[in-house]
């Protein structure tokens, strides 16, 4: 069985490259170094072949472990270090080690080695890997090292062994870090605390390839790069087990101890590292010249635009330990969601604990980040500057409270926060207002139908309207306080009162409190004060309603984000429907007569008249809808039949006219007519099947509707006790059908649940 990843992917490398080799050898437009070797390259190949034989003879444990040459995509043997092509990218993302590592892991699609116990026979050029966007660990490392060498990093490709979960690209042992981190999503460093992995000495190992970065001015310390996942390992915490060799574009070094523990990367240490291309000039012990330098790179300069990673409908999903990371392309959704992190409570990843979503700044809602806690029904949203309502942060717990924070100094009304406790109060905080207003608190309660709409706030998403019980405004003390400076105003609409509290003129005085009543409006002395307060009350109410409607509009816009890229059947905190409306809709679906009873202006639970007319209306409506559907299908069948007749006439006309076989347009016309005829015949068969299914459905629907609309079954559910008693008695006396009597019993049993008095009716008539 071929070696495969944890999600079932296998290697297709040799089959792909064999097909490319057969195609490319006969193509003269191929880049010449790709399909042939220079004299220098052939000399290096011969030298490395003899070196490998001598080295394995002296060290038998290295048999099958040296990796000095490999076939390229055209089947030409090349030195592995000459496959590296140092390239300085025009994009700044590839000038940073961490960004280049992460971007490359997202750009390429991973395939495992065909045999995880030995290195691959083929090592294609980085240009071919970037073009196909598919590769194994050796291809990933070659491309990444080429870009890093071009950016002047001291980078090396490392060939060795790693646990099987690394070779299979299985990251379920890794712990995903919380919060937004576009560069390193899961850094496996125990010291940093961002993430960790569980090591198991009993795990099987396999051949693997990664990149090593030596310390320099830009890099504070040495570390390994795992290009297949974008993760970073420190040397002391890396899960790799062995190192066989490393190479860059200048040389290859064989690691004679093999074991990675205690490995020193001092390449001048002859006891640990043996260079393949020696620097001394002369002849070897076998009187053969030593080659001091490898051949130059045979690969063309690399080119990769990181913007191509997220173009189109790109979507990538990576599973971690109790977590999942999803990456989206630019055109995957119109709200520019580019990253989602989901954390789970269990190993089976069935119970969501937290979900983080990150958006790009150019999205129409200016949404920056969304955090959801499904079990707690909590929601947290952060917005970029520039939102039309200047919202900075939105936090909400379904059914309890909602807090909205605004960017300071961006709103004309000076609003900086709004806290709403559902069904209780709404508190608004202001800053730097011209009238020194600091806060406004509205105490509310759910309204009833018989109350006036004068002091109402409209309910959000089908909920009940809110009645304002009182409104309290608080002002801050400012320079020039006098006896007319207001400190607090309380409006009580239900009692028609306005309570005004003034600032005291000095610290030794008590604040003055004035209570105004609507009944005192005729008093001339307080008329101006009452007029000002009454006008202020109207302004406050208008402002509260305007802001309330503004918040409602934001909720509607944000809800559309869910319905565009998530499962529409999933209910989120902002999508929970009103229970009362939902129950009414469900009851209407199961009750055929309710819409027709309401259409006649009657209460379904009250006393009904014209029973037979209601039943006839319902049956007539059903027949009209079913007949209309049948008419549509039959009309389309007639159209397709007429179309086929016309096409047959065109075919006969083409056959009657003798044309030479060399006239290509006429033959094309016949082929086009035959194609259209075949399509019409296929469509006719589909419509005929649809008509047969509709006829069967019509028959079953009419039987079910007649049964459910039987007077003894349906109308008894809508009649009150007295009318049902009389109607059921009439049915029992006039009907001798056992099926009808059985339906009467079923209807009465349903009535008994709502009114025990119907037990007398059932016992009496039984």
XYZ file of C-alpha atoms in Angstrom:
766
model
C 0.000 0.000 0.000
C 1.498 3.409 -0.928
C 2.455 5.815 1.818
C -0.268 8.416 2.343
C -1.094 11.416 4.488
C -3.611 11.345 7.331
C -6.299 12.637 4.951
C -5.605 10.027 2.247
C -3.345 11.845 -0.244
C -0.672 9.772 -2.038
C 2.327 10.674 -4.174
C 1.785 11.345 -7.894
C 5.219 12.842 -8.419
C 6.865 10.211 -10.626
C 3.842 9.818 -12.903
C 3.564 13.602 -13.348
C 7.262 14.073 -14.033
C 7.490 11.055 -16.341
C 4.735 12.526 -18.490
C 6.512 15.892 -18.487
C 9.836 14.243 -19.401
C 8.349 12.429 -22.412
C 6.760 15.657 -23.611
C 9.774 17.880 -22.974
C 12.555 15.837 -24.584
C 11.016 16.341 -28.025
C 10.295 20.025 -27.408
C 13.164 22.200 -28.639
C 11.780 25.236 -26.815
C 12.774 23.756 -23.446
C 15.457 25.503 -21.481
C 18.639 23.654 -22.509
C 20.149 23.168 -19.000
C 16.911 21.382 -18.021
C 17.309 18.622 -20.627
C 21.100 18.183 -20.767
C 24.277 18.372 -18.679
C 27.353 20.451 -19.242
C 30.832 18.930 -19.044
C 31.229 20.347 -15.532
C 27.966 18.766 -14.405
C 28.867 15.396 -15.902
C 32.243 15.530 -14.199
C 30.552 16.280 -10.842
C 28.113 13.408 -11.320
C 30.965 10.953 -11.932
C 32.875 12.314 -8.944
C 29.873 12.028 -6.613
C 29.124 8.505 -7.791
C 32.649 7.359 -6.920
C 32.528 9.296 -3.636
C 29.290 7.568 -2.644
C 30.735 4.115 -3.376
C 33.868 4.826 -1.302
C 31.901 6.361 1.570
C 29.404 3.490 1.810
C 32.236 0.950 1.595
C 33.921 2.515 4.606
C 30.604 3.148 6.412
C 28.134 0.317 5.680
C 25.462 1.850 7.911
C 25.133 4.672 5.347
C 23.972 2.364 2.563
C 20.915 3.934 0.873
C 21.114 7.096 2.985
C 23.355 9.381 0.948
C 21.468 11.809 -1.276
C 23.896 13.658 -3.544
C 22.249 13.539 -6.976
C 18.699 13.191 -8.266
C 16.799 13.246 -11.541
C 15.122 16.489 -12.539
C 11.683 16.726 -14.154
C 13.152 15.726 -17.544
C 15.002 12.688 -16.229
C 18.448 14.324 -16.250
C 20.719 13.620 -13.270
C 21.651 16.804 -11.404
C 23.581 17.591 -8.226
C 21.105 18.399 -5.435
C 22.865 21.621 -4.438
C 22.763 22.897 -8.041
C 18.958 22.574 -7.951
C 18.883 25.543 -5.570
C 18.515 28.871 -7.346
C 19.080 31.861 -5.012
C 16.516 34.464 -6.048
C 15.758 37.823 -4.485
C 12.023 38.219 -4.862
C 10.482 41.564 -5.751
C 7.938 41.032 -2.981
C 8.896 42.046 0.530
C 6.966 39.090 2.002
C 9.790 36.765 0.911
C 12.446 38.947 2.539
C 11.298 37.789 5.975
C 11.946 34.216 7.105
C 8.649 33.706 8.892
C 6.446 35.241 6.237
C 8.159 33.336 3.407
C 7.798 30.066 5.312
C 4.088 30.606 5.951
C 3.209 31.896 2.482
C 4.923 29.003 0.741
C 3.129 26.431 2.904
C -0.181 27.969 1.824
C 0.759 28.299 -1.847
C 1.801 24.681 -2.479
C -0.265 21.517 -2.063
C 1.478 18.765 -0.103
C 2.052 15.231 -1.337
C 3.914 12.552 0.674
C 6.902 10.599 -0.570
C 6.150 7.463 -2.525
C 8.406 5.503 -0.146
C 8.885 7.201 3.203
C 11.985 5.107 3.937
C 14.167 6.546 1.162
C 14.592 9.934 -0.545
C 12.812 10.608 -3.844
C 14.347 9.651 -7.175
C 13.154 12.933 -8.701
C 14.027 16.414 -7.465
C 12.415 18.840 -9.943
C 13.441 22.439 -10.372
C 11.809 25.074 -8.137
C 10.317 26.698 -11.231
C 8.461 23.473 -12.060
C 7.228 23.147 -8.461
C 5.909 26.713 -8.418
C 4.172 26.142 -11.740
C 2.433 22.919 -10.682
C 1.852 24.091 -7.063
C 2.327 20.487 -5.882
C 5.294 18.974 -4.116
C 6.701 16.825 -1.332
C 8.917 17.907 1.568
C 12.047 17.985 -0.635
C 10.326 20.270 -3.162
C 9.060 22.586 -0.413
C 12.515 22.883 1.155
C 14.230 23.509 -2.198
C 11.893 26.359 -3.118
C 12.020 27.978 0.327
C 15.821 27.766 0.572
C 16.155 29.343 -2.898
C 14.166 32.399 -1.834
C 15.939 32.707 1.530
C 19.398 32.386 -0.029
C 18.435 35.104 -2.462
C 17.465 37.300 0.505
C 20.999 36.757 1.941
C 19.979 34.394 4.760
C 22.401 31.637 5.799
C 19.919 28.912 4.861
C 20.489 25.173 4.356
C 18.338 22.339 3.113
C 18.355 19.561 5.727
C 17.880 15.897 4.775
C 17.150 13.497 7.610
C 14.427 11.621 9.456
C 11.325 12.776 11.297
C 8.345 11.158 13.056
C 5.705 9.752 10.787
C 3.166 12.411 11.778
C 5.558 15.045 10.418
C 6.035 13.086 7.174
C 2.261 12.753 6.809
C 1.694 16.490 7.342
C -0.498 15.685 10.346
C -0.697 18.709 12.672
C -3.223 17.299 15.103
C -0.485 17.096 17.731
C 0.113 20.822 17.438
C -1.710 23.373 19.538
C -3.032 26.329 17.577
C -2.385 29.722 19.141
C -5.369 31.948 19.867
C -5.711 35.430 18.427
C -4.735 36.727 15.017
C -1.299 35.642 13.836
C -0.946 35.740 10.072
C 2.736 34.722 10.093
C 2.953 31.795 12.536
C -0.313 30.075 13.303
C 1.231 27.254 15.357
C 4.824 27.745 16.411
C 6.007 24.563 18.080
C 8.241 26.229 20.651
C 7.846 25.179 24.258
C 9.748 28.214 25.501
C 7.601 30.772 23.709
C 4.407 29.207 24.984
C 2.619 29.846 21.687
C 2.193 26.141 20.985
C 3.611 22.739 21.817
C 3.585 19.176 20.533
C 3.454 15.761 22.182
C 6.471 13.607 21.431
C 6.271 9.830 21.344
C 9.444 7.791 21.070
C 7.508 4.815 19.774
C 6.379 6.664 16.640
C 7.671 5.306 13.334
C 10.030 7.609 11.496
C 10.504 8.375 7.826
C 12.715 10.347 5.466
C 12.007 14.066 5.573
C 13.431 17.378 4.403
C 13.303 20.822 5.993
C 15.280 24.097 6.176
C 17.816 25.274 8.747
C 18.672 28.936 9.421
C 21.937 29.836 11.137
C 22.202 32.790 13.489
C 23.203 36.138 12.039
C 22.512 39.842 12.526
C 18.887 39.599 11.353
C 18.264 36.252 13.066
C 18.831 36.167 16.836
C 19.291 32.392 17.012
C 19.296 29.156 15.046
C 16.006 27.456 14.216
C 14.376 25.009 11.830
C 11.680 25.889 9.320
C 9.069 23.279 8.454
C 8.021 24.480 4.955
C 5.180 21.965 4.573
C 3.234 23.502 7.466
C 4.847 26.910 8.036
C 5.811 26.001 11.610
C 9.061 26.976 13.336
C 11.120 24.788 15.699
C 13.946 25.683 17.992
C 16.841 23.144 17.827
C 16.231 21.919 21.373
C 12.486 21.364 20.882
C 12.388 20.090 17.288
C 10.705 16.711 16.722
C 13.232 15.607 14.075
C 15.286 12.512 14.916
C 18.248 12.358 12.504
C 20.258 14.536 10.111
C 22.046 12.834 7.218
C 23.246 15.847 5.267
C 22.710 19.523 4.629
C 23.413 21.638 1.565
C 23.195 25.113 0.149
C 24.120 26.440 -3.298
C 27.855 26.159 -2.533
C 28.423 22.724 -1.002
C 27.036 19.561 0.564
C 27.996 18.463 4.091
C 27.512 14.914 5.378
C 26.581 14.669 9.067
C 28.559 11.621 10.165
C 26.978 11.161 13.664
C 23.465 11.062 12.097
C 21.720 11.693 15.439
C 20.267 15.177 15.855
C 20.649 15.296 19.635
C 23.619 17.427 20.554
C 24.220 18.325 16.923
C 26.597 21.215 16.401
C 26.385 23.261 13.228
C 30.026 24.232 13.208
C 30.693 23.062 9.660
C 34.437 23.355 10.190
C 34.289 20.471 12.696
C 35.743 17.592 10.661
C 34.603 15.013 13.240
C 30.939 15.798 12.608
C 30.735 17.314 9.142
C 32.400 16.023 5.986
C 32.208 18.384 2.986
C 31.597 16.785 -0.378
C 33.377 19.473 -2.378
C 36.715 20.032 -0.600
C 38.475 23.365 -0.733
C 42.089 22.127 -0.866
C 43.753 21.974 -4.288
C 45.510 18.804 -5.344
C 44.829 15.150 -5.859
C 43.134 12.650 -3.611
C 44.669 9.468 -2.278
C 43.438 7.563 -5.325
C 45.347 10.033 -7.543
C 42.058 11.535 -8.739
C 41.515 15.277 -8.822
C 39.192 16.717 -6.160
C 36.379 19.000 -7.299
C 36.406 22.071 -5.128
C 33.134 23.666 -6.235
C 29.766 22.324 -7.343
C 28.351 23.300 -10.740
C 26.318 26.462 -11.059
C 22.576 26.308 -10.733
C 20.844 25.029 -13.848
C 17.469 26.499 -12.776
C 15.948 29.653 -14.241
C 15.237 32.577 -11.875
C 12.177 32.052 -9.695
C 9.090 34.212 -9.681
C 6.142 34.067 -7.277
C 3.535 36.696 -6.596
C 2.147 36.120 -3.078
C -1.136 37.722 -4.163
C -1.713 34.662 -6.345
C -2.021 32.582 -3.185
C -5.418 34.029 -2.335
C -6.749 34.651 -5.840
C -9.927 32.943 -7.005
C -11.828 30.521 -4.780
C -8.830 29.508 -2.676
C -9.724 27.749 0.547
C -7.452 25.780 2.860
C -8.308 23.864 6.020
C -5.716 22.633 8.553
C -6.597 20.483 11.565
C -4.709 20.929 14.846
C -5.134 19.480 18.309
C -8.751 20.371 19.199
C -8.619 23.220 16.691
C -9.148 23.998 13.030
C -7.650 26.758 10.871
C -9.381 27.877 7.662
C -7.891 30.264 5.106
C -9.970 31.911 2.372
C -9.130 33.570 -0.940
C -9.979 37.095 -2.011
C -13.071 36.036 -3.953
C -14.324 33.310 -1.645
C -16.836 35.676 -0.015
C -17.765 39.309 -0.530
C -17.083 40.224 3.103
C -13.342 39.466 2.683
C -13.097 36.861 5.409
C -9.531 35.548 5.111
C -9.010 33.504 8.251
C -11.088 31.512 10.719
C -9.875 29.685 13.837
C -12.206 27.245 15.561
C -11.363 25.714 18.942
C -13.170 22.632 20.240
C -13.716 21.175 23.689
C -13.272 17.505 22.780
C -10.839 15.437 20.726
C -13.588 14.492 18.260
C -13.979 18.222 17.476
C -17.763 18.153 17.702
C -18.375 20.770 20.435
C -17.223 24.256 19.449
C -15.700 26.266 22.272
C -14.581 29.473 20.517
C -14.489 30.683 16.923
C -12.268 33.561 15.743
C -12.863 35.177 12.347
C -10.662 37.837 10.749
C -11.593 40.138 7.862
C -9.650 42.404 5.543
C -10.036 46.151 5.892
C -11.707 46.676 2.522
C -14.852 44.742 3.464
C -18.116 46.748 3.176
C -19.016 46.334 6.864
C -15.556 47.460 8.073
C -15.564 44.339 10.240
C -12.117 43.506 11.608
C -12.589 40.549 13.937
C -15.437 38.411 15.215
C -15.252 36.074 18.205
C -18.110 33.701 18.940
C -18.796 31.568 22.016
C -21.655 29.291 20.909
C -22.383 27.637 24.238
C -22.526 30.923 26.122
C -24.348 32.539 23.162
C -21.823 35.380 23.309
C -20.525 37.474 20.444
C -17.653 39.961 20.204
C -16.955 42.066 17.108
C -14.256 44.632 16.412
C -14.453 47.133 13.551
C -11.937 49.085 11.519
C -12.110 52.897 11.611
C -14.468 54.228 8.972
C -17.686 52.423 9.847
C -20.681 54.556 8.949
C -21.870 54.422 12.580
C -18.287 54.789 13.946
C -18.597 51.479 15.829
C -15.365 50.291 17.411
C -16.444 47.193 19.345
C -19.651 45.211 19.712
C -20.235 42.637 22.465
C -23.475 40.795 23.005
C -24.855 37.935 25.069
C -28.046 36.618 23.578
C -31.097 37.384 25.696
C -29.128 39.325 28.333
C -27.230 42.415 27.234
C -25.511 44.238 24.392
C -22.624 46.731 24.596
C -21.535 48.908 21.670
C -18.405 51.075 21.861
C -17.762 53.876 19.367
C -14.565 55.586 18.220
C -14.166 58.774 20.306
C -14.538 62.078 18.491
C -16.032 60.578 15.335
C -19.757 61.075 16.021
C -21.530 64.419 15.980
C -23.591 63.492 19.032
C -20.446 62.653 21.076
C -21.631 59.093 21.813
C -18.850 56.756 22.992
C -20.765 53.750 24.367
C -24.234 52.232 24.528
C -25.151 49.457 26.981
C -28.492 47.728 26.618
C -29.868 45.265 29.164
C -32.650 43.582 27.243
C -36.096 44.460 28.549
C -34.720 46.633 31.379
C -32.576 49.622 30.433
C -30.509 51.399 27.781
C -27.531 53.495 28.972
C -25.708 55.881 26.632
C -22.439 57.636 27.522
C -21.255 60.856 25.866
C -18.053 62.885 25.799
C -17.195 66.466 24.795
C -20.793 67.523 24.182
C -21.642 71.177 23.677
C -24.400 70.884 26.298
C -22.175 69.035 28.864
C -24.365 65.904 28.706
C -22.446 62.874 30.033
C -24.998 60.056 30.179
C -28.550 59.152 29.355
C -30.395 56.200 30.854
C -33.715 54.846 29.575
C -35.598 52.346 31.735
C -37.869 50.247 29.546
C -40.219 47.291 29.674
C -42.023 45.174 27.105
C -45.162 46.772 25.748
C -48.692 45.439 25.566
C -51.044 45.924 22.624
C -53.385 48.360 24.362
C -50.665 50.879 25.225
C -50.001 54.052 23.305
C -47.181 54.216 20.783
C -46.039 57.660 21.853
C -43.189 56.454 24.092
C -42.291 53.218 22.296
C -39.029 51.901 20.883
C -39.505 49.412 18.017
C -38.592 45.808 18.792
C -35.618 44.246 16.997
C -36.072 41.214 14.717
C -39.694 40.424 15.564
C -39.464 41.014 19.319
C -41.985 43.096 21.222
C -41.777 46.880 21.289
C -40.328 48.561 24.359
C -42.182 51.131 26.480
C -40.040 53.865 28.048
C -40.749 54.003 31.776
C -38.451 56.932 32.504
C -35.477 58.786 31.047
C -32.591 60.166 33.118
C -30.023 62.640 31.790
C -26.856 63.535 33.716
C -24.716 66.607 33.040
C -21.181 67.433 34.102
C -20.198 70.528 36.023
C -18.521 73.158 33.902
C -17.149 76.670 34.354
C -19.645 79.365 35.221
C -22.130 77.232 37.214
C -25.136 79.198 38.460
C -28.427 78.368 40.038
C -29.925 77.594 36.651
C -27.275 74.984 35.688
C -28.969 71.588 35.381
C -27.226 68.553 36.952
C -29.834 65.875 36.198
C -33.224 65.591 34.543
C -35.674 62.727 34.991
C -38.637 62.300 32.655
C -41.524 60.049 33.740
C -43.921 59.877 30.765
C -46.465 57.620 32.488
C -47.097 60.102 35.296
C -46.540 63.206 33.187
C -43.743 64.403 35.494
C -40.342 65.969 34.897
C -37.893 66.189 37.812
C -35.033 68.692 37.414
C -32.038 68.773 39.764
C -29.740 71.829 39.661
C -26.105 72.183 40.631
C -25.665 73.868 44.063
C -24.127 77.354 43.840
C -21.454 76.382 46.395
C -20.240 73.345 48.328
C -22.227 74.258 51.425
C -25.594 74.414 49.687
C -27.920 71.550 48.829
C -28.944 70.970 45.216
C -32.251 72.434 44.193
C -34.836 69.939 42.906
C -37.890 71.013 40.912
C -40.776 68.699 40.013
C -42.979 69.660 37.086
C -46.343 68.018 36.422
C -48.469 68.109 33.321
C -51.446 69.177 35.442
C -49.583 72.383 36.401
C -49.116 73.499 32.820
C -51.659 76.295 33.195
C -49.597 77.986 35.891
C -47.973 80.948 34.190
C -44.874 80.924 36.397
C -43.705 77.485 35.324
C -44.965 77.531 31.751
C -41.546 78.501 30.230
C -39.718 75.864 32.283
C -42.251 73.209 31.367
C -42.069 74.186 27.705
C -38.271 73.838 27.691
C -38.397 70.506 29.523
C -41.162 69.165 27.292
C -39.194 70.116 24.186
C -36.093 68.434 25.641
C -38.164 65.301 26.270
C -39.186 65.130 22.612
C -35.584 65.606 21.466
C -34.390 62.857 23.781
C -37.049 60.480 22.505
C -36.201 61.262 18.859
C -32.499 60.759 19.544
C -33.129 57.463 21.334
C -35.294 56.184 18.488
C -32.780 57.251 15.858
C -29.931 55.456 17.612
C -32.159 52.438 18.233
C -32.948 52.207 14.507
C -29.270 52.686 13.687
C -28.310 49.718 15.873
C -31.090 47.673 14.277
C -29.703 48.401 10.797
C -26.220 47.308 11.887
C -27.673 44.033 13.189
C -29.412 43.362 9.873
C -26.198 44.032 7.920
C -24.070 41.835 10.161
C -26.610 39.008 9.968
C -26.135 38.861 6.194
C -22.492 37.856 6.767
C -23.635 34.583 8.310
C -26.031 33.719 5.522
C -23.376 34.194 2.818
C -20.531 31.972 3.972
C -22.068 29.786 6.681
C -24.714 27.125 6.875
C -28.008 28.953 6.560
C -29.760 26.468 8.837
C -27.419 27.230 11.731
C -28.822 29.723 14.221
C -26.466 32.376 15.518
C -27.085 34.863 18.362
C -28.433 37.388 15.842
C -30.507 34.888 13.902
C -32.634 33.341 16.668
C -36.252 33.848 15.567
C -39.057 35.053 17.772
C -40.542 31.999 19.489
C -44.124 33.223 19.247
C -43.888 33.830 15.488
C -42.186 30.473 15.004
C -44.936 28.637 16.910
C -47.626 30.397 14.866
C -45.929 29.426 11.603
C -45.578 25.822 12.720
C -49.222 25.666 13.751
C -50.299 27.121 10.389
C -48.286 24.498 8.516
C -50.046 21.658 10.349
C -53.512 23.267 10.225
C -54.977 23.474 6.708
C -58.030 25.499 7.626
C -56.383 28.251 9.709
C -55.501 30.558 6.732
C -59.000 30.276 5.253
C -60.652 30.911 8.599
C -58.510 34.020 9.140
C -59.292 35.178 5.582
C -62.967 35.338 6.558
C -62.131 37.478 9.597
C -62.862 34.741 12.132
C -60.873 33.453 15.084
C -59.697 29.847 14.522
C -60.271 29.073 18.209
C -63.649 30.780 18.396
C -67.118 30.066 17.113
C -67.288 29.348 13.392
C -70.051 29.645 10.824
C -70.332 28.604 7.171
C -68.440 25.363 7.782
C -69.122 23.891 4.350
C -68.006 27.071 2.555
C -64.651 27.049 4.379
C -64.082 23.434 3.372
C -64.989 24.157 -0.248
C -62.620 27.147 -0.339
C -59.744 25.005 0.890
C -60.388 22.162 -1.564
C -60.868 24.583 -4.462
C -57.576 26.324 -3.704
C -55.784 22.972 -3.590
C -57.252 21.890 -6.928
C -56.306 25.196 -8.568
C -52.701 24.955 -7.440
C -52.339 21.332 -8.517
C -54.024 21.965 -11.868
C -51.835 25.027 -12.451
C -48.702 22.972 -11.899
C -49.930 20.268 -14.266
C -50.750 22.885 -16.902
C -47.209 24.289 -16.737
C -45.651 20.850 -17.228
C -47.970 19.950 -20.118
C -47.265 23.298 -21.823
C -43.551 22.653 -21.709
C -44.080 19.131 -23.093
C -46.020 20.591 -26.011
C -43.259 23.141 -26.665
C -40.536 20.468 -26.706
C -42.666 18.213 -28.957
C -43.175 21.070 -31.433
C -39.471 21.864 -31.331
C -38.574 18.241 -32.129
C -40.999 18.274 -35.075
C -39.330 21.393 -36.477
C -35.884 19.850 -36.094
C -37.017 16.677 -37.880
C -38.315 18.809 -40.752
C -34.949 20.577 -41.004
C -33.143 17.236 -41.095
C -35.381 15.924 -43.896
C -34.799 19.108 -45.854
C -31.027 18.736 -45.492
C -31.175 15.122 -46.718
C -33.375 15.926 -49.730
C -30.955 18.558 -51.017
C -27.902 16.972 -52.615
C -24.713 18.659 -51.513
C -21.118 17.663 -52.163
C -19.370 16.121 -49.190
C -16.688 18.758 -49.314
C -19.020 21.543 -48.203
C -18.175 21.832 -44.553
C -20.834 24.432 -43.435
C -23.744 22.185 -44.426
C -22.325 19.260 -42.502
C -21.886 21.526 -39.492
C -25.525 22.573 -39.790
C -26.697 18.941 -39.726
C -24.540 18.206 -36.705
C -25.952 21.223 -34.913
C -29.538 20.152 -35.657
C -28.852 16.614 -34.404
C -27.362 17.989 -31.204
C -30.368 20.230 -30.573
C -32.747 17.358 -31.296
C -30.949 15.137 -28.803
C -31.178 17.834 -26.143
C -34.900 18.341 -26.786
C -35.591 14.605 -26.599
C -33.735 14.385 -23.295
C -35.701 17.337 -21.939
C -38.952 15.724 -23.134
C -38.171 12.527 -21.233
C -37.454 14.515 -18.069
C -40.729 16.430 -18.393
C -42.687 13.221 -18.962
C -41.227 11.689 -15.806
C -42.035 14.884 -13.951
C -45.643 14.737 -15.170
C -46.025 11.114 -14.043
C -44.632 11.975 -10.622
C -46.955 14.978 -10.389
C -50.026 12.880 -11.195
C -49.130 10.430 -8.428
C -48.492 13.328 -6.063
C -51.817 14.968 -6.954
C -53.727 11.818 -6.136
C -52.019 11.315 -2.781
C -52.343 14.993 -1.828
C -56.053 15.072 -2.582
C -56.648 11.944 -0.528
C -54.700 13.325 2.425
C -56.352 16.739 2.178
C -59.852 15.257 1.907
C -59.142 13.095 4.931
C -57.774 15.995 6.965
C -60.538 18.321 5.761
C -63.280 15.922 6.691
C -65.887 17.895 8.678
C -65.759 15.441 11.538
C -61.987 15.790 11.846
C -61.028 19.385 10.988
C -63.962 21.517 12.012
C -64.188 19.885 15.408
C -60.725 21.285 16.109
C -62.002 24.834 15.517
C -65.387 24.661 17.257
C -66.014 25.567 20.867
C -67.569 23.084 23.277
C -71.267 23.792 22.568
C -70.979 23.843 18.784
C -68.718 20.779 18.737
C -71.203 18.874 20.906
C -74.069 19.648 18.551
C -72.030 19.043 15.407
C -70.622 15.715 16.620
C -74.067 14.511 17.709
C -75.399 15.359 14.260
C -72.584 13.434 12.597
C -73.076 10.374 14.792
C -76.793 10.277 14.045
C -76.449 10.822 10.293
C -73.375 8.685 9.512
C -73.174 4.910 9.357
C -69.666 4.804 7.911
C -67.140 3.190 10.259
C -64.260 5.277 8.839
C -66.170 8.499 9.536
C -66.973 7.435 13.076
C -63.329 6.563 13.630
C -62.314 10.058 12.522
C -64.851 11.560 14.916
C -63.276 9.657 17.786
C -59.800 10.923 16.801
C -61.009 14.512 16.637
C -62.748 14.264 19.992
C -59.676 12.742 21.629
C -57.713 15.795 20.536
C -60.422 18.043 21.971
C -60.358 16.176 25.289
C -56.759 17.268 25.843
C -57.824 20.918 25.715
C -61.238 20.591 27.414
C -62.085 17.630 29.742
C -65.819 18.252 29.235
C -65.572 16.449 25.893
C -65.150 13.169 27.778
C -68.898 13.321 28.467
C -69.591 13.634 24.752
C -67.350 10.682 23.923
C -68.856 8.463 26.660
C -72.416 9.452 25.800
C -72.152 8.715 22.077
C -70.039 5.608 22.348
